[in-house]
Amino acid sequence: MIPGMTNRRRFSDLSEQEIVALAISSEEDDARIYRTYAERLRADFPATAAVFDGMAEEEDEHHQRLIDLHKARFGDVIPLIRREHVSGFYARRPIWLVENLGIERMRDEAARMEHDAHAFYVRAAAQTTDADTRRLLTELAAAEASHEHSANTLTEEHLTDDAKTDEDRAAKRQFVLTWVQPGLAGLMDGSVSTLAPIFATAFATGDTWTTFLVGLAASVGAGISMGFTEAASDDGTLSGRGSPVKRGFASGIMTTIGGLGHALPYLIPDFWTATIIAIIVVFVELWAIAWIQNKFMETPFMRAAFQVVLGGALVFAAGVLIGAG
C-alpha cells in the first residue's frame, strides 16, 4: 500500500444504495450502543436506563424503515458497508471507553450520536442528484430530527427532576466511593506518613540528595503498598465501592504524589532552602486534604483542618526530633 493511502472509500464516491446500506448498519450499531448503556445503568440509574431503552427502540424503528426502503428501491441484498469503511466518516467511540466514565458522559455521548447521525443524512441528501434518492435521504434527515425530539420527550417522561436529582446524587456518591475516598486516604497517608522518614533523614544527614532518595523510596513504596492494599481489601461487589482496580490506582497514585510533594524540594542543593520549601509544601498539602474532606466528604472544614494539621504536625515533629537527636 502506498504510504498515506487507505482502503477506505470516500463518502462522495458512495452510490445511493451504499449510502442507504451505510445508514442501515449505523442505525443498528447505535441501537446496540443505547441498549448497552441502558444495561450498564439499569441497577443504579433506572430512569436514565429507561431513556436509553426508548432511544434504542426508536433506532430499531428507523433501522426497519431503512430496510423496507432498501428492499423497495434496490432489492433484498444489502451491501456490507460500515462507518469504518468510509474515509472521514464520523466514528463511534469504543463503548468500553464511555461506559466507565459515568452517567453524564453517557448522556453527552448520546447527544453527540444524534447530532452526528442527523448531520450524515443532511450531507448525504445535499450530494444526491437523483430526485427519489434525495427525497429518501431528506426523509431520513427528518426522521433523525424527530428522533432527537423523541429523545427529549423520553427524557421528560422518564427522567423527571426528582429522578435526575436522585441519579445525580447516586452518581456523586459512586464517584466519591470509587475515586475520592481511596484517593484521599492515599493522599493523607503519603503526605503524613512520609514526613517522619524524610525530615528525620534531612536533619540527621544534612544531605539533600540522600534525603530526596529516601523520600522517593518512601513515596513510591507507600504508593505501591496502598494501591495493592486498597485493591485487595474489597472487590466492591457487596460494598458498592466500585472497581478495585480504579480504587487501587487512585489510592496508589495519590499516596505517591503526597510523599513526593515534600521530597522533590530536596533536589535543591542548599539544605535550608530545600527544607523551607518542603515545609511550605507540607502546609499546602495538609490544608488541601482538609479542603477535599470538606468538599467531598462533607466534613466540617475546621474539624478536618484540626485533625489533619494536628496529625501532620505531630509526625513532622517526630521526624525532626529523631533526626536532630
Coordinates of C-alpha atoms in Angstrom, one line a residue:
M1 CA 0.0 0.0 0.0
I2 CA 1.3 3.5 -0.9
P3 CA 2.1 5.5 2.3
G4 CA -0.7 7.8 3.2
M5 CA -3.3 5.8 1.2
T6 CA -6.0 3.7 2.8
N7 CA -8.5 1.2 1.6
R8 CA -11.4 3.3 2.8
R9 CA -14.0 4.7 0.4
R10 CA -14.6 8.4 0.1
F11 CA -18.1 9.4 1.0
S12 CA -18.5 11.3 -2.2
D13 CA -17.8 8.0 -4.1
L14 CA -20.6 6.0 -2.5
S15 CA -23.6 5.0 -4.6
E16 CA -27.1 5.7 -3.5
Q17 CA -27.5 2.1 -2.5
E18 CA -24.3 2.2 -0.5
I19 CA -25.4 5.3 1.4
V20 CA -28.7 3.6 2.4
A21 CA -26.7 0.5 3.4
L22 CA -24.4 2.6 5.5
A23 CA -27.4 4.2 7.2
I24 CA -28.8 0.7 8.0
S25 CA -25.6 -0.5 9.6
S26 CA -25.2 2.8 11.5
E27 CA -28.7 2.6 12.9
E28 CA -28.2 -1.0 14.0
D29 CA -24.9 -0.1 15.8
D30 CA -26.5 2.9 17.6
A31 CA -29.4 0.8 18.9
R32 CA -26.9 -1.7 20.3
I33 CA -24.9 1.1 22.0
Y34 CA -28.0 2.5 23.6
R35 CA -29.0 -0.9 24.9
T36 CA -25.6 -1.4 26.4
Y37 CA -25.8 2.0 28.1
A38 CA -29.2 1.0 29.5
E39 CA -28.0 -2.3 30.8
R40 CA -25.0 -0.7 32.4
L41 CA -27.1 1.9 34.2
R42 CA -30.2 -0.1 35.0
A43 CA -29.3 -1.1 38.6
D44 CA -28.2 2.3 39.8
F45 CA -29.9 4.7 37.4
P46 CA -33.2 3.2 36.2
A47 CA -34.7 6.4 34.9
T48 CA -31.8 7.1 32.6
A49 CA -31.8 3.4 31.6
A50 CA -35.4 3.8 30.5
V51 CA -34.5 6.8 28.4
F52 CA -31.8 4.7 26.6
D53 CA -34.2 1.8 26.2
G54 CA -36.6 4.2 24.4
M55 CA -33.9 5.6 22.2
A56 CA -32.9 2.0 21.2
E57 CA -36.5 1.3 20.2
E58 CA -36.5 4.4 18.1
E59 CA -33.3 3.3 16.4
D60 CA -34.9 -0.1 15.7
E61 CA -37.8 1.6 14.1
H62 CA -35.6 3.7 11.8
H63 CA -33.5 0.6 11.0
Q64 CA -36.5 -1.3 9.9
R65 CA -37.8 1.6 7.9
L66 CA -34.4 1.8 6.1
I67 CA -34.5 -1.9 5.3
D68 CA -38.0 -1.6 3.9
L69 CA -36.9 1.3 1.7
H70 CA -33.9 -0.5 0.5
K71 CA -36.0 -3.6 -0.5
A72 CA -38.4 -1.4 -2.4
R73 CA -35.7 0.5 -4.2
F74 CA -32.7 -1.7 -4.5
G75 CA -33.8 -5.3 -3.6
D76 CA -33.2 -7.7 -0.7
V77 CA -29.4 -7.9 -0.8
I78 CA -27.9 -5.1 1.3
P79 CA -24.2 -4.3 0.7
L80 CA -22.0 -4.7 3.8
I81 CA -20.6 -1.2 4.4
R82 CA -20.0 0.3 7.8
R83 CA -18.7 3.6 9.2
E84 CA -15.1 2.4 9.4
H85 CA -15.2 1.7 5.7
V86 CA -15.7 5.3 4.8
S87 CA -12.9 7.9 4.9
G88 CA -13.6 10.9 7.1
F89 CA -17.0 9.5 8.3
Y90 CA -17.9 10.0 11.9
A91 CA -16.9 7.2 14.2
R92 CA -18.3 6.0 17.5
R93 CA -16.0 5.8 20.5
P94 CA -15.4 2.3 21.8
I95 CA -18.2 1.6 24.2
W96 CA -15.8 0.4 27.0
L97 CA -14.2 3.9 27.0
V98 CA -17.5 5.6 27.5
E99 CA -19.4 3.2 29.9
N100 CA -16.8 3.6 32.6
L101 CA -16.9 7.4 32.6
G102 CA -20.2 7.9 34.4
I103 CA -23.8 8.7 33.7
E104 CA -23.2 12.3 32.5
R105 CA -20.6 11.1 30.0
M106 CA -23.1 8.6 28.5
R107 CA -25.8 11.3 28.2
D108 CA -23.3 13.6 26.4
E109 CA -22.2 10.8 24.1
A110 CA -25.8 10.0 23.2
A111 CA -26.4 13.7 22.3
R112 CA -23.3 13.6 20.1
M113 CA -24.5 10.4 18.4
E114 CA -27.8 12.1 17.5
H115 CA -26.1 15.2 16.2
D116 CA -23.7 13.1 14.0
A117 CA -26.5 11.0 12.6
H118 CA -28.6 14.0 11.6
A119 CA -25.5 15.7 10.0
F120 CA -24.9 12.5 8.0
Y121 CA -28.3 12.4 6.5
V122 CA -28.2 16.2 5.7
R123 CA -24.9 15.8 4.0
A124 CA -26.0 12.7 2.0
A125 CA -29.1 14.5 0.8
A126 CA -27.1 17.5 -0.3
Q127 CA -24.8 15.5 -2.5
T128 CA -27.5 13.4 -4.2
T129 CA -28.9 14.5 -7.6
D130 CA -31.5 11.8 -8.1
A131 CA -34.9 13.1 -7.0
D132 CA -36.1 9.9 -5.5
T133 CA -32.9 9.4 -3.5
R134 CA -32.9 13.0 -2.4
R135 CA -36.4 12.6 -1.2
L136 CA -35.4 9.4 0.7
L137 CA -32.4 11.0 2.4
T138 CA -34.4 14.1 3.3
E139 CA -37.0 11.9 5.0
L140 CA -34.2 10.2 6.9
A141 CA -32.8 13.5 8.0
A142 CA -36.3 14.5 9.2
A143 CA -36.5 11.2 11.0
E144 CA -33.3 11.9 12.8
A145 CA -34.5 15.3 13.8
S146 CA -37.7 13.7 15.0
H147 CA -35.6 11.1 16.9
E148 CA -33.8 14.0 18.6
H149 CA -37.2 15.4 19.6
S150 CA -38.3 12.0 20.7
A151 CA -35.2 11.7 22.9
N152 CA -36.1 14.9 24.6
T153 CA -39.7 13.6 25.1
L154 CA -38.4 10.3 26.5
T155 CA -36.1 12.3 28.9
E156 CA -39.1 14.4 30.1
E157 CA -41.2 11.2 30.5
H158 CA -38.7 9.1 32.4
L159 CA -36.1 11.5 33.8
T160 CA -38.1 13.8 36.0
D161 CA -36.5 16.5 38.1
D162 CA -36.7 14.2 41.2
A163 CA -35.4 11.2 39.3
K164 CA -32.5 13.2 37.9
T165 CA -31.7 14.6 41.3
D166 CA -31.7 11.1 42.8
E167 CA -29.5 9.8 40.0
D168 CA -27.1 12.8 40.2
R169 CA -26.8 12.1 43.9
A170 CA -26.1 8.4 43.3
A171 CA -23.5 9.3 40.7
K172 CA -21.8 11.7 43.1
R173 CA -21.8 9.0 45.8
Q174 CA -20.3 6.5 43.4
F175 CA -17.6 8.9 42.4
V176 CA -16.8 9.6 46.0
L177 CA -16.6 5.9 46.9
T178 CA -14.6 4.9 43.9
W179 CA -12.2 7.8 43.4
V180 CA -12.3 10.4 46.1
Q181 CA -12.3 8.3 49.2
P182 CA -9.4 6.0 48.3
G183 CA -7.6 8.9 46.7
L184 CA -8.0 11.0 49.8
A185 CA -6.8 8.1 52.0
G186 CA -3.8 7.8 49.8
L187 CA -3.0 11.5 49.8
M188 CA -3.3 11.6 53.6
D189 CA -1.1 8.5 54.0
G190 CA 1.5 9.8 51.5
S191 CA 1.6 13.3 52.9
V192 CA 1.7 12.4 56.6
S193 CA 3.4 9.0 56.9
T194 CA 6.4 10.1 54.8
L195 CA 7.0 13.2 56.9
A196 CA 8.9 11.4 59.6
P197 CA 11.4 9.5 57.4
I198 CA 12.0 12.4 55.1
F199 CA 12.7 15.1 57.7
A200 CA 14.5 12.6 60.0
T201 CA 16.9 11.9 57.2
A202 CA 17.2 15.6 56.4
F203 CA 18.1 16.7 59.9
A204 CA 20.2 13.6 60.6
T205 CA 22.4 13.9 57.4
G206 CA 22.0 17.5 56.2
D207 CA 22.4 15.9 52.7
T208 CA 19.7 17.0 50.3
W209 CA 20.4 14.2 47.7
T210 CA 20.2 11.5 50.4
T211 CA 17.0 13.0 51.7
F212 CA 15.5 13.1 48.2
L213 CA 16.3 9.4 47.6
V214 CA 14.8 8.4 51.0
G215 CA 11.7 10.5 50.2
L216 CA 11.4 9.0 46.7
A217 CA 11.7 5.4 48.0
A218 CA 9.3 6.1 50.8
S219 CA 6.7 7.7 48.5
V220 CA 6.9 5.0 45.7
G221 CA 6.9 2.2 48.3
A222 CA 4.0 3.6 50.1
G223 CA 2.1 4.2 46.9
I224 CA 2.6 0.6 45.8
S225 CA 1.6 -0.7 49.2
M226 CA -1.5 1.4 49.5
G227 CA -2.6 0.6 45.9
F228 CA -2.4 -3.1 46.3
T229 CA -4.0 -2.9 49.8
E230 CA -6.9 -0.9 48.5
A231 CA -7.5 -3.2 45.5
A232 CA -7.2 -6.4 47.5
S233 CA -9.2 -5.3 50.5
D234 CA -12.6 -5.1 48.8
D235 CA -13.8 -6.2 45.4
G236 CA -16.7 -3.7 45.5
T237 CA -19.4 -6.3 45.0
L238 CA -21.1 -6.0 48.3
S239 CA -19.9 -2.6 49.4
G240 CA -20.8 -0.9 46.1
R241 CA -17.5 1.0 46.2
G242 CA -16.8 0.3 42.5
S243 CA -13.9 -1.3 40.7
P244 CA -11.0 -2.4 42.9
V245 CA -8.6 -1.6 40.1
K246 CA -9.8 2.1 39.9
R247 CA -9.7 2.4 43.7
G248 CA -6.2 0.9 43.8
F249 CA -4.9 3.3 41.2
A250 CA -6.5 6.3 42.9
S251 CA -5.0 5.3 46.3
G252 CA -1.6 4.3 45.0
I253 CA -1.1 7.4 42.8
M254 CA -2.3 9.9 45.4
T255 CA -0.1 8.2 48.0
T256 CA 2.9 8.7 45.8
I257 CA 2.0 12.3 45.0
G258 CA 1.5 13.1 48.7
G259 CA 5.0 11.9 49.5
L260 CA 6.8 13.3 46.5
G261 CA 5.4 16.7 47.2
H262 CA 7.8 17.4 50.1
A263 CA 10.6 15.1 48.7
L264 CA 11.1 16.9 45.5
P265 CA 12.3 20.2 47.1
Y266 CA 15.4 18.3 48.3
L267 CA 16.6 18.2 44.7
I268 CA 17.7 21.7 45.6
P269 CA 21.3 21.5 46.8
D270 CA 21.0 24.1 49.5
F271 CA 19.7 22.4 52.7
W272 CA 17.8 25.2 54.3
T273 CA 16.2 26.4 51.0
A274 CA 15.1 22.9 50.3
T275 CA 13.8 22.4 53.9
I276 CA 11.8 25.6 54.0
I277 CA 10.2 24.9 50.6
A278 CA 9.4 21.3 51.8
I279 CA 7.7 22.7 54.9
I280 CA 5.7 25.1 52.8
V281 CA 4.6 22.2 50.6
V282 CA 3.6 20.2 53.6
F283 CA 1.5 23.1 54.9
V284 CA -0.3 23.3 51.5
E285 CA -0.8 19.6 51.3
L286 CA -2.4 19.4 54.7
W287 CA -4.8 22.2 54.0
A288 CA -5.6 20.7 50.6
I289 CA -6.6 17.5 52.4
A290 CA -8.8 19.4 54.8
W291 CA -10.5 21.1 51.8
I292 CA -11.1 17.8 50.0
Q293 CA -12.6 16.3 53.1
N294 CA -14.9 19.3 53.4
K295 CA -16.0 19.4 49.8
F296 CA -16.5 15.7 49.0
M297 CA -16.8 14.0 52.4
E298 CA -18.9 16.9 54.0
T299 CA -16.6 17.0 57.0
P300 CA -16.8 20.4 58.7
F301 CA -13.7 22.4 57.5
M302 CA -12.4 23.4 60.9
R303 CA -12.7 19.9 62.3
A304 CA -11.0 18.4 59.2
A305 CA -8.2 21.0 59.4
F306 CA -7.7 20.4 63.1
Q307 CA -7.4 16.7 62.6
V308 CA -5.2 16.7 59.6
V309 CA -2.9 19.6 60.6
L310 CA -2.5 18.3 64.1
G311 CA -1.7 14.8 62.9
G312 CA 0.8 16.2 60.3
A313 CA 2.4 18.4 62.9
L314 CA 3.0 15.6 65.3
V315 CA 4.5 13.3 62.6
F316 CA 6.7 16.2 61.4
A317 CA 7.9 17.0 64.9
A318 CA 8.7 13.3 65.5
G319 CA 10.8 13.2 62.3
V320 CA 12.7 16.4 63.2
L321 CA 13.3 15.3 66.8
I322 CA 14.5 11.9 65.7
G323 CA 16.7 13.3 63.0
A324 CA 18.2 16.0 65.2
G325 CA 18.8 13.6 68.1

